Coordinates of C-alpha atoms and ligand atoms in Angstrom, one line a residue:
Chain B
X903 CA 161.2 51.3 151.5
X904 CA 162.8 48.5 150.3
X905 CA 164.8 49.6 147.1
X906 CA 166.6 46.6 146.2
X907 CA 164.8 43.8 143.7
X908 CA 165.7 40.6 142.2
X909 CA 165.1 41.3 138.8
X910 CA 163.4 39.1 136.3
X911 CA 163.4 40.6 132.4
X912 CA 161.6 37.0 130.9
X913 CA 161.9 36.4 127.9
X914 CA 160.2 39.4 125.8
X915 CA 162.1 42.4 127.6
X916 CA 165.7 40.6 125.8
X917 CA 164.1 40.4 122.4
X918 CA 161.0 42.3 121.3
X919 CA 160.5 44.6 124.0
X920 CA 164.5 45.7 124.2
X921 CA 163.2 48.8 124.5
X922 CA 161.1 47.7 127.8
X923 CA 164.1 46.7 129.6
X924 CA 166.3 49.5 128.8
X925 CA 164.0 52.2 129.8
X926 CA 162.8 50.4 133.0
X927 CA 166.7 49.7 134.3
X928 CA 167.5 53.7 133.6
X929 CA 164.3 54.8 135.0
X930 CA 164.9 52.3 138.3
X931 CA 168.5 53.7 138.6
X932 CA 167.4 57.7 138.8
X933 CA 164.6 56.7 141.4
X934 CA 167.5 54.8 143.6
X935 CA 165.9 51.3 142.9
X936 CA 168.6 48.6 142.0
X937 CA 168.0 45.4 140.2
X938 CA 169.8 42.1 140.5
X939 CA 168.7 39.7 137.4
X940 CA 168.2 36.5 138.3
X941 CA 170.7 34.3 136.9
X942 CA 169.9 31.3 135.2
X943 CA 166.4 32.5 134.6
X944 CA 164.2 30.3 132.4
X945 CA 161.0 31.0 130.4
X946 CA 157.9 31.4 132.4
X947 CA 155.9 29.2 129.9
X948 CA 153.1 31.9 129.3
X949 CA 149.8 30.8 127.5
X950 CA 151.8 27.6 125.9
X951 CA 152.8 25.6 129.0
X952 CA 149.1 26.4 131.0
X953 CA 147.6 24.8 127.5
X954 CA 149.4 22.0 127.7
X955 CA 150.2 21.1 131.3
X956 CA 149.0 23.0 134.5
X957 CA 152.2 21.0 136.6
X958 CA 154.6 22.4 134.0
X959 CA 152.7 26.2 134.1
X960 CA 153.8 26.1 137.7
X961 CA 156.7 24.4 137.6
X962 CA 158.4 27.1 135.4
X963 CA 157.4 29.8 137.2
X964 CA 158.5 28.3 140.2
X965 CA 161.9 27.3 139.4
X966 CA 162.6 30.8 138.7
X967 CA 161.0 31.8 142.3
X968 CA 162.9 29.4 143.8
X969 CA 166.4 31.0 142.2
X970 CA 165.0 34.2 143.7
X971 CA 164.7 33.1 147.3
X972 CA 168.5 32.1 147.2
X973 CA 168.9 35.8 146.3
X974 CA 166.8 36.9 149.9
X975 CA 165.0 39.5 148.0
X976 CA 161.5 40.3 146.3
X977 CA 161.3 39.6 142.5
X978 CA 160.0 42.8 140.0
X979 CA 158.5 41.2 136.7
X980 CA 157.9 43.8 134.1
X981 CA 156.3 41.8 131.5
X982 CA 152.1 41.4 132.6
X983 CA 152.1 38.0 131.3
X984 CA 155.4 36.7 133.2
X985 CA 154.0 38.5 136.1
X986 CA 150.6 36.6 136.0
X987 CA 152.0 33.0 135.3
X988 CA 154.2 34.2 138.6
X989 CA 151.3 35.2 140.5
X990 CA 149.6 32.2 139.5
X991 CA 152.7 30.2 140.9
X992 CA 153.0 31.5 144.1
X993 CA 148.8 31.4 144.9
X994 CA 148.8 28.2 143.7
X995 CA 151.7 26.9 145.5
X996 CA 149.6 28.2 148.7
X997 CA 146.4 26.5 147.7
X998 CA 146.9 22.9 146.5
X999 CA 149.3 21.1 148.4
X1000 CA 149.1 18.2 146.3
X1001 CA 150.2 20.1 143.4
X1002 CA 153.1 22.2 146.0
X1003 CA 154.8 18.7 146.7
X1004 CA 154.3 17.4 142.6
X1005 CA 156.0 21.1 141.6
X1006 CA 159.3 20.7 144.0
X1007 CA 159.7 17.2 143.0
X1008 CA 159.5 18.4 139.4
X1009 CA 161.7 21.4 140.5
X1010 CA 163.8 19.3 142.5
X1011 CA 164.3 22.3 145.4
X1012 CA 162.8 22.9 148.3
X1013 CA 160.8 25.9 147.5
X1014 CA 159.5 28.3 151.0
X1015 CA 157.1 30.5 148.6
X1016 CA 158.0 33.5 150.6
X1017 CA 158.9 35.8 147.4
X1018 CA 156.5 38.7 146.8
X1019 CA 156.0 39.0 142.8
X1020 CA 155.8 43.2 142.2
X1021 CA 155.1 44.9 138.9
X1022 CA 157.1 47.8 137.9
X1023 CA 154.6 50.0 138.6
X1024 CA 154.2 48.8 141.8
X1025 CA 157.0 49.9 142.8
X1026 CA 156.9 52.7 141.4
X1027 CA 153.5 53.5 142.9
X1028 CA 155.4 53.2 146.0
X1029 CA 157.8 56.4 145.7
X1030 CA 156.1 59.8 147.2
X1031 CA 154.9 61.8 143.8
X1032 CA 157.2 64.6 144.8
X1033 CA 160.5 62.2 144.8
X1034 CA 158.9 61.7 141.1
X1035 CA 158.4 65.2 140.0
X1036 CA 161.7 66.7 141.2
X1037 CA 163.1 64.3 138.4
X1038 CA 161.1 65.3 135.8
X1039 CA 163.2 68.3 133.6
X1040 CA 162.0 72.1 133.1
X1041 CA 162.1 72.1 129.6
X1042 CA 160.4 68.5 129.3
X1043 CA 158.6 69.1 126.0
X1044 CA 155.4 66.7 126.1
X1045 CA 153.8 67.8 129.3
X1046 CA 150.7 68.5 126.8
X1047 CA 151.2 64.8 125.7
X1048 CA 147.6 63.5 126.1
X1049 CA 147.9 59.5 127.3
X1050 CA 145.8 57.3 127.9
X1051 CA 146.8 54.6 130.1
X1052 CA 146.1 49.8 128.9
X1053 CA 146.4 47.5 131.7
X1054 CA 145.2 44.7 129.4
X1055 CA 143.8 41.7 130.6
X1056 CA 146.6 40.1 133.2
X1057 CA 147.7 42.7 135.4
X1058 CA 144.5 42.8 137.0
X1059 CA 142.9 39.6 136.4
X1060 CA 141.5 37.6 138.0
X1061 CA 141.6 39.4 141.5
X1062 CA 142.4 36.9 144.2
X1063 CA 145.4 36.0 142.2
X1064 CA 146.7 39.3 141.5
X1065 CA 145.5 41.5 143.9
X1066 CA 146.8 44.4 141.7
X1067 CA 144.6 47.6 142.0
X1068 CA 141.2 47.4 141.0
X1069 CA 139.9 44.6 138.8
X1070 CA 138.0 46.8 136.0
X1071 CA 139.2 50.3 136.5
X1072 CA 143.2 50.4 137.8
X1073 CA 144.5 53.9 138.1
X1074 CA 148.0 52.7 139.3
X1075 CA 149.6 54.0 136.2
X1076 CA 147.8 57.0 135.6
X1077 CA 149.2 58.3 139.0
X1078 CA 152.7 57.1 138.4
X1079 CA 152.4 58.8 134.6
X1080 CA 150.5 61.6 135.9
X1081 CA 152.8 62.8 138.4
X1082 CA 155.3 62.6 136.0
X1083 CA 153.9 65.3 134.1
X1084 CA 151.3 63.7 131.6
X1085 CA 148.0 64.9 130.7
X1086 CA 146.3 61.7 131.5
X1087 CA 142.5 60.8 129.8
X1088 CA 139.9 58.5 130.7
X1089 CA 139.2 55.7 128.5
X1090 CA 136.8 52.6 128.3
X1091 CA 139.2 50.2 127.2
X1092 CA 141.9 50.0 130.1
X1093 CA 141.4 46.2 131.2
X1094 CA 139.8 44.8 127.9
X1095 CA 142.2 42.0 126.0
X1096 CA 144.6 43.0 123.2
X1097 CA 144.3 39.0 121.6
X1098 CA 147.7 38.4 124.0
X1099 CA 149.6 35.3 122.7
X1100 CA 147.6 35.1 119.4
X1101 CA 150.2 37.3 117.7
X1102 CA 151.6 35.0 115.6
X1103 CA 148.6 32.3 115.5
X1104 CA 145.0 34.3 115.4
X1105 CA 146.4 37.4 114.2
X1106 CA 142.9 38.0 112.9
X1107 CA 141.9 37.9 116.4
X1108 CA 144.4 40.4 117.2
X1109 CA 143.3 42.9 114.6
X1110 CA 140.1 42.8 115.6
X1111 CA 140.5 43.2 119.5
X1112 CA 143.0 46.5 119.1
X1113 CA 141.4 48.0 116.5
X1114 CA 138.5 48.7 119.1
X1115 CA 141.3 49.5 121.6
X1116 CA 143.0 51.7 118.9
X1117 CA 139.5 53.4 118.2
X1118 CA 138.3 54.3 121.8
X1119 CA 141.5 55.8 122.3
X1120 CA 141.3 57.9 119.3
X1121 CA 137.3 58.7 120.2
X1122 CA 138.8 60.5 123.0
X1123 CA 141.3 62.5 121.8
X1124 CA 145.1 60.5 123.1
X1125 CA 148.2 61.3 121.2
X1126 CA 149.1 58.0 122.6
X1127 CA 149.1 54.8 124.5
X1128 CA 150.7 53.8 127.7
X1129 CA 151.2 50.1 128.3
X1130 CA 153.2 48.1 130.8
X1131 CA 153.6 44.7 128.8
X1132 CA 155.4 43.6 125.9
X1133 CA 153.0 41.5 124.3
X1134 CA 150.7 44.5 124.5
X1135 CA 152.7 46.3 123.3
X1136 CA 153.5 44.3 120.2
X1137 CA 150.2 43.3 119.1
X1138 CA 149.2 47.6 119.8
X1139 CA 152.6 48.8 118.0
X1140 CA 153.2 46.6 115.1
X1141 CA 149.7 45.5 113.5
X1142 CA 148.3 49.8 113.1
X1143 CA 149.2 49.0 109.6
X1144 CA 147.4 45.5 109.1
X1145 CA 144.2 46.9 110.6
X1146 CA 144.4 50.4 108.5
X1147 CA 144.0 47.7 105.6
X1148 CA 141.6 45.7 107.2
X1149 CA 139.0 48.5 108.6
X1150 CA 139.9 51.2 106.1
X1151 CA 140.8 53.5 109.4
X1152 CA 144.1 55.6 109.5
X1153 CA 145.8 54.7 112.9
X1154 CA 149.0 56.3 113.6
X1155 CA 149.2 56.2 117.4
X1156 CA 152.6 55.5 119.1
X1157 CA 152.4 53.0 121.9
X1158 CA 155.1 53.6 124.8
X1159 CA 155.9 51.4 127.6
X1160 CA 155.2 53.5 130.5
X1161 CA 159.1 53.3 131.7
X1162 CA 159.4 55.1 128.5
X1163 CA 157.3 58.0 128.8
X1164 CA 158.9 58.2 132.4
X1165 CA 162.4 58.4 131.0
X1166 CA 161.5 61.1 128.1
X1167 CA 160.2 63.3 131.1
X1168 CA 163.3 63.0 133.1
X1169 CA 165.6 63.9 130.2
X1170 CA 166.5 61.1 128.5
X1171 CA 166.7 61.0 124.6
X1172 CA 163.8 59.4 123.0
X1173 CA 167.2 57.1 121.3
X1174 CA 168.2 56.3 125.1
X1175 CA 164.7 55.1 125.5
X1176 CA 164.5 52.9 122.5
X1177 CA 161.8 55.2 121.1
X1178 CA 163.5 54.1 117.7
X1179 CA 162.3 50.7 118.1
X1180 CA 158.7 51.3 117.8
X1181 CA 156.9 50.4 114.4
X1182 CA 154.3 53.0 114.5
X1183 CA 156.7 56.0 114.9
X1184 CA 156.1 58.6 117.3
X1185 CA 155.0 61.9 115.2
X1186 CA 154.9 64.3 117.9
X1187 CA 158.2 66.0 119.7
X1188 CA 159.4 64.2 122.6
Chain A
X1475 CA 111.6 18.9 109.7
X1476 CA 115.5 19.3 110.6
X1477 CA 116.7 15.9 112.1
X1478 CA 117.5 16.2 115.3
X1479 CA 120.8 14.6 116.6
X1480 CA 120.3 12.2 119.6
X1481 CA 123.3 13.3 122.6
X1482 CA 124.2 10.5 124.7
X1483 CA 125.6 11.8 128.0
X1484 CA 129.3 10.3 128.4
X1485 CA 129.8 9.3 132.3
X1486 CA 133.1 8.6 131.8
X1487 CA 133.7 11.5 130.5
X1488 CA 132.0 13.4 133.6
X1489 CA 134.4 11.9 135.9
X1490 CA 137.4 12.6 134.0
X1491 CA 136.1 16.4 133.9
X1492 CA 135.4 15.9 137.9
X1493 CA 138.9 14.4 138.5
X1494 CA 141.0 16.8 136.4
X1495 CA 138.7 20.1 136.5
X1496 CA 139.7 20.7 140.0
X1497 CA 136.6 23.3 139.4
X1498 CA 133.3 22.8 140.4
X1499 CA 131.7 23.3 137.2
X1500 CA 127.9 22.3 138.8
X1501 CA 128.1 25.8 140.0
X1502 CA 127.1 27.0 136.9
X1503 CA 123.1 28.9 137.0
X1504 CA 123.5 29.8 133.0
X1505 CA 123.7 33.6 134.1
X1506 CA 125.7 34.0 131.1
X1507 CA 127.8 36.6 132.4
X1508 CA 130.9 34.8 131.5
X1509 CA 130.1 35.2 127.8
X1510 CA 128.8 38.4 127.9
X1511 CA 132.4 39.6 128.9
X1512 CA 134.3 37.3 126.3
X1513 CA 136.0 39.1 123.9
X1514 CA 136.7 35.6 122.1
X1515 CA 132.9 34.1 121.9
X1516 CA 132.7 36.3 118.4
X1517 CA 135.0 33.4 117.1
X1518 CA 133.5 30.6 119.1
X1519 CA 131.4 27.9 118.0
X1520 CA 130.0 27.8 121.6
X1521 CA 130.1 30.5 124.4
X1522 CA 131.8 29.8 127.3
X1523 CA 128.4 29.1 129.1
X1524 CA 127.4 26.6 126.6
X1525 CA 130.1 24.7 127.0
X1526 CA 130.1 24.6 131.2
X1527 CA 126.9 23.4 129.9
X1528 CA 127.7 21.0 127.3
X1529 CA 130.4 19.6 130.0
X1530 CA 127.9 19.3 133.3
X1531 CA 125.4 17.1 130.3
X1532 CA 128.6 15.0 129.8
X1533 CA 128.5 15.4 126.0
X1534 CA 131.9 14.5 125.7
X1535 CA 132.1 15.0 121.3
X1536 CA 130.8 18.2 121.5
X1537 CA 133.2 19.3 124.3
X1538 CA 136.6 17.9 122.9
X1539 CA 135.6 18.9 119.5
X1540 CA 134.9 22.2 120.1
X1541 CA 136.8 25.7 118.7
X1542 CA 135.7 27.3 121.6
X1543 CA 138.8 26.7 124.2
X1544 CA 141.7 27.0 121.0
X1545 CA 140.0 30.4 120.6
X1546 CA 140.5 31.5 124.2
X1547 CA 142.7 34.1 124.9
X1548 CA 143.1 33.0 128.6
X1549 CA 141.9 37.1 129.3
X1550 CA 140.4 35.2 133.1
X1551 CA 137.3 37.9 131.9
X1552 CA 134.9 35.3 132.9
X1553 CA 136.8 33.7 135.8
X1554 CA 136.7 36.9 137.4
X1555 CA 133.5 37.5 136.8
X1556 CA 131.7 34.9 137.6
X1557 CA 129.0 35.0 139.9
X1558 CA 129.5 31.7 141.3
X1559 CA 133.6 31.4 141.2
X1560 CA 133.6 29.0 138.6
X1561 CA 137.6 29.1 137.5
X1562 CA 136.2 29.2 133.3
X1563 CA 139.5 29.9 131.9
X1564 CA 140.8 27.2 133.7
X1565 CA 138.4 24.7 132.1
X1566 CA 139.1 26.0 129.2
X1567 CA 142.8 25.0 129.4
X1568 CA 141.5 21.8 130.8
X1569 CA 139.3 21.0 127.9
X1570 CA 142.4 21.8 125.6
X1571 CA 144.5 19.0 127.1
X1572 CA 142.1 16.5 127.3
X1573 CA 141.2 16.9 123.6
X1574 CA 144.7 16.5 123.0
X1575 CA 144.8 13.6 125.3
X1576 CA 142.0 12.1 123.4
X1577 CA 143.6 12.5 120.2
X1578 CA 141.4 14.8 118.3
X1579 CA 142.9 17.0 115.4
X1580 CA 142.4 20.9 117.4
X1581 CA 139.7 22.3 114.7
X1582 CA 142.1 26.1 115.2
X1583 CA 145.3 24.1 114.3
X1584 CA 147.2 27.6 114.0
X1585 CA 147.0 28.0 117.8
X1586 CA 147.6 24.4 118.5
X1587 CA 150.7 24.3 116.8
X1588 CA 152.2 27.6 117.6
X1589 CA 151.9 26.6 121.5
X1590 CA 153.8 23.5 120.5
X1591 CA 156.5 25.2 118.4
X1592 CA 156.8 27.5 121.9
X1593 CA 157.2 24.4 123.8
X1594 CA 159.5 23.0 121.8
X1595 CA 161.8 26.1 122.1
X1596 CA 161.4 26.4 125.7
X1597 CA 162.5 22.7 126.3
X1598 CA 165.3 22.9 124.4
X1599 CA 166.7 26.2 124.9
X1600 CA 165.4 26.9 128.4
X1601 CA 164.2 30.6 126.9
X1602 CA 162.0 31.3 124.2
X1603 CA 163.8 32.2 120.6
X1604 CA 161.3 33.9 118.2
X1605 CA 163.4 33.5 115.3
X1606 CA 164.1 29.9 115.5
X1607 CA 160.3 29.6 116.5
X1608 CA 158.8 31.0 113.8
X1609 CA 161.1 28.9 111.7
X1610 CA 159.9 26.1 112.9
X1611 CA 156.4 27.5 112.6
X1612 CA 157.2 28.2 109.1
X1613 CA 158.2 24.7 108.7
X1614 CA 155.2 23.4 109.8
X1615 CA 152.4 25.4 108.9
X1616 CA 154.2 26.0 105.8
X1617 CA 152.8 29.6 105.8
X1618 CA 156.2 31.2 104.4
X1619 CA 155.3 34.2 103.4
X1620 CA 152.8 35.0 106.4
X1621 CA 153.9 38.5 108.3
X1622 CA 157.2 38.1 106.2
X1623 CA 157.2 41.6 106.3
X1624 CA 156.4 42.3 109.6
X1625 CA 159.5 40.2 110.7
X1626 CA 162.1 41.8 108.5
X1627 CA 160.8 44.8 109.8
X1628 CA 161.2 44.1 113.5
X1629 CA 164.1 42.3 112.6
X1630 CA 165.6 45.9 111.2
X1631 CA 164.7 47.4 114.6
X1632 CA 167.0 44.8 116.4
X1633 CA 164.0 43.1 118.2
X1634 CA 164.8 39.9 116.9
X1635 CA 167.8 38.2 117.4
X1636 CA 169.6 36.5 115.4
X1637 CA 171.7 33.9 117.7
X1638 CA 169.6 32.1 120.3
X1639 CA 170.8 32.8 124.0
X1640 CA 171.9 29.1 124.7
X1641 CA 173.4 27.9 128.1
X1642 CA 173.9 24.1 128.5
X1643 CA 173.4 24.2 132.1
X1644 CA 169.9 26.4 131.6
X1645 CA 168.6 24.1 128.8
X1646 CA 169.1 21.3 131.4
X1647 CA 167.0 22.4 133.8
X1648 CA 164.1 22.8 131.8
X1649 CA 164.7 19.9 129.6
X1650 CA 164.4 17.8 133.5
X1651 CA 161.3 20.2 134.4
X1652 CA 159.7 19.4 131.4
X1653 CA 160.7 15.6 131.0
X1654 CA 159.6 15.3 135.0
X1655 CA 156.4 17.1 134.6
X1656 CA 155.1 15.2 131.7
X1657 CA 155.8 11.5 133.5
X1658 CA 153.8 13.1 136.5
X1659 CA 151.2 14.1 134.5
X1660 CA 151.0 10.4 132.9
X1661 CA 151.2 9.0 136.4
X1662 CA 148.0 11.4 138.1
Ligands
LIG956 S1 129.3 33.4 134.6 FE1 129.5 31.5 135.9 S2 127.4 31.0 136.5 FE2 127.2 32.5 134.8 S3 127.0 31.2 133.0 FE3 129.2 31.7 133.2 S4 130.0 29.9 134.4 FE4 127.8 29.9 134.7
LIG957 S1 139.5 33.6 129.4 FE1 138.9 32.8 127.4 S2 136.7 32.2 127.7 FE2 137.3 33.5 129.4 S3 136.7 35.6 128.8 FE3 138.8 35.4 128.2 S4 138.8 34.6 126.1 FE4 136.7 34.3 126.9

């Protein structure tokens, strides 16, 4: 197995999801993966640039890809939406030559598209379960910790570009949580869209698409929500409060990056894993 | 009787769809499936399906005028599950550009001018700085006091920071990827 990555944090997992980076570098390091970040990275583009410009959604991407292949290794993306406008780049790149030559031009590097874009959990999905569970501790505290597991909308979709798991029912990180020692629940609401990049402009839009995510999860009895992207995990996290006022509801459910709720059962402090950062506090003991 | 309004189908228009698109968008049977699945179309003026429609009848106003693509959350729901592999989302995207091409005021300014803010920031600082970004948000949608709260309390948390991660050499490299990008765009 290949255990060394070119690393690629964008730009959510240095600001808002801090707490996404940290726990996903400690978590690598105990299962023997090392990460290289890319240097000189620049911003993927996410929703604004593919509004605006489909050359420029490409070109982003694919500057960063290009910085990669000087580094002779794969690329791991954490964040679902850098990871999508990635995979976008690279099937693109494969598909319309006329845009290919526009994008190195724009670029100005020759670019062999021979990186493969992985997803945290991909790689993790890749370690045998019982390399996972001889890391997780005796006395870890929340093996009753009932989770239920968001993909949202861009790690799966739309298929041929991401060829991540299945389309409407992934079960990639309810294996890697699971055989970390989670109680894991099914759910209806695994693939449906949080309001991604409306945080800040729809937030209406926002409230209304988690609160029904908020709701099934409650319906079937989670202590809390696993996600594996930043902007999921903002709009999930910080608007519980903003849709208790809106719907009259109570929500208290603590959303954890899955790298989190992988470091708590290996023995790491809920501080070491930025648990502190969260807005909706976690109530229960890990 | 309710007046009916008379739509003149815009050929021009059809071919700029056609040459742009890069979808087939004659694909389209009506099935519907696309806005079945779209968590947006609540806060649509037309479903996704009407407007494949509205764009294969070539009514251009309608189209470009439309709250349906600003209100896309680019979720690819109905790209993926389209019966007939019409690429929706990416209309969508398209239809944004083009409106702003054509000049027309986007009807959901908030979404229009948060992606430019983003932009903006991206250009100039090759990475994206949230505080400085939803200053100049602030500036411009002159919503001051909108999620004030929210952001101090983030900003307590340390997920906002307060000095943008600047590098000459990176704001460079964008500033040409953007700068070469938009003068291909004109040229296509
Ligand atoms: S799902 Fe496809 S075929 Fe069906 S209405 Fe939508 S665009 Fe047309
Ligand atoms: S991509 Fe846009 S139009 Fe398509 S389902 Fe999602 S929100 Fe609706």
């Amino acid at each position: 197995m290949n255990t060394k990555y070119a690393y690629y944090p964008g730009c959510s997992l240095h600001s808002t999801g801090a707490e996404y980076d940290v726990s996903f570098k400690k978590v690598a390091g105990k299962l023997g993966v090392e990460l290289a970040e890319v240097p000189g990275w620049v911003c993927c583009g996410t929703s604004p640039a593919h509004s605006a410009s489909h050359l420029l959604s490409i070109a982003l991407p694919v500057k960063n890809l290009s910085l990669v292949e000087t580094m002779a290794k794969d690329v791991v993306v954490p964040c679902a939406a850098c990871y999508s406008r990635f995979k976008f780049a690279t099937y693109e790149m494969g598909h319309d030559n006329k845009l290919a030559e526009d994008v190195k031009e724009v670029i100005g590097s020759s670019f062999q598209n021979k990186v493969k874009v992985l997803h945290p959990l991909e790689i993790f999905a890749q370690i045998p379960p019982d390399a996972l569970k001889a890391q997780v501790k005796e006395n870890h505290k929340d093996k009753a910790l009932k989770v239920v597991c968001y993909y949202g909308c861009l790690l799966t979709r739309p298929p041929k570009v991401m060829q991540f798991d299945d389309v409407e029912y992934p079960m990639t990180m309810d294996k890697v949580l699971e055989n970390t020692g989670y109680q894991i629940l099914d759910w209806s609401y695994k693939t449906d869209c949080c309001g991604a990049s409306f945080a800040l402009s729809e937030t209406d839009a926002v409230l209304t698409l988690t609160q029904k995510i908020l709701k099934n999860a409650k319906e079937v009895g989670a202590d809390a929500i696993a996600v594996a992207c930043p902007l999921c995990h903002a709009n999930l996290d910080t608007r519980q409060t903003d849709i208790n006022a809106k719907y009259n509801t109570d929500y208290n459910i603590p959303i954890y990056y899955f790298t989190q709720l992988m470091g708590l059962a290996f023995g790491y402090s809920p501080k070491e894993m930025g648990v502190n950062k969260h807005l909706t506090e976690a109530t229960m003991n890990v | 009787m309710p007046t009916q309004a008379t739509v003149m189908p815009d050929a021009k228009f059809l071919k700029q769809m056609d040459d742009k698109i890069k979808v087939n968008v004659n694909l389209c049977f009506q099935c519907r499936k696309c806005s079945a699945g779209c968590p947006m179309a609540y806060a649509m003026d037309y479903t996704p399906a009407q407007l494949i429609h509205a764009i294969r009848l070539g009514l251009k106003d309608i189209v470009i005028n439309s709250k349906t693509m600003w209100m896309c959350s680019s979720c690819q729901t109905c790209t993926t599950r389209c019966p007939q592999e019409v690429d929706i989302a990416r209309v969508m995207d398209t239809v944004k550009i083009l409106a702003v091409a054509e000049g027309i005021k986007p009807p959901v300014s908030s979404v229009h001018t948060f992606n430019k803010a983003a932009l903006r920031n991206i250009k100039w600082l090759g990475r994206m700085y949230e505080l400085g970004m939803i200053g100049d948000l602030k500036m411009r949608t002159f919503e001051f006091f909108k999620d004030m709260g929210l952001g101090m309390k983030m900003f307590m948390k340390g997920k906002l920071k307060i000095i943008p991660s600047v590098s000459p050499g990176r704001t460079l490299t964008t500033w040409k990827i953007f700068s070469r990008s938009a003068k291909k765009d004109r040229s296509n």
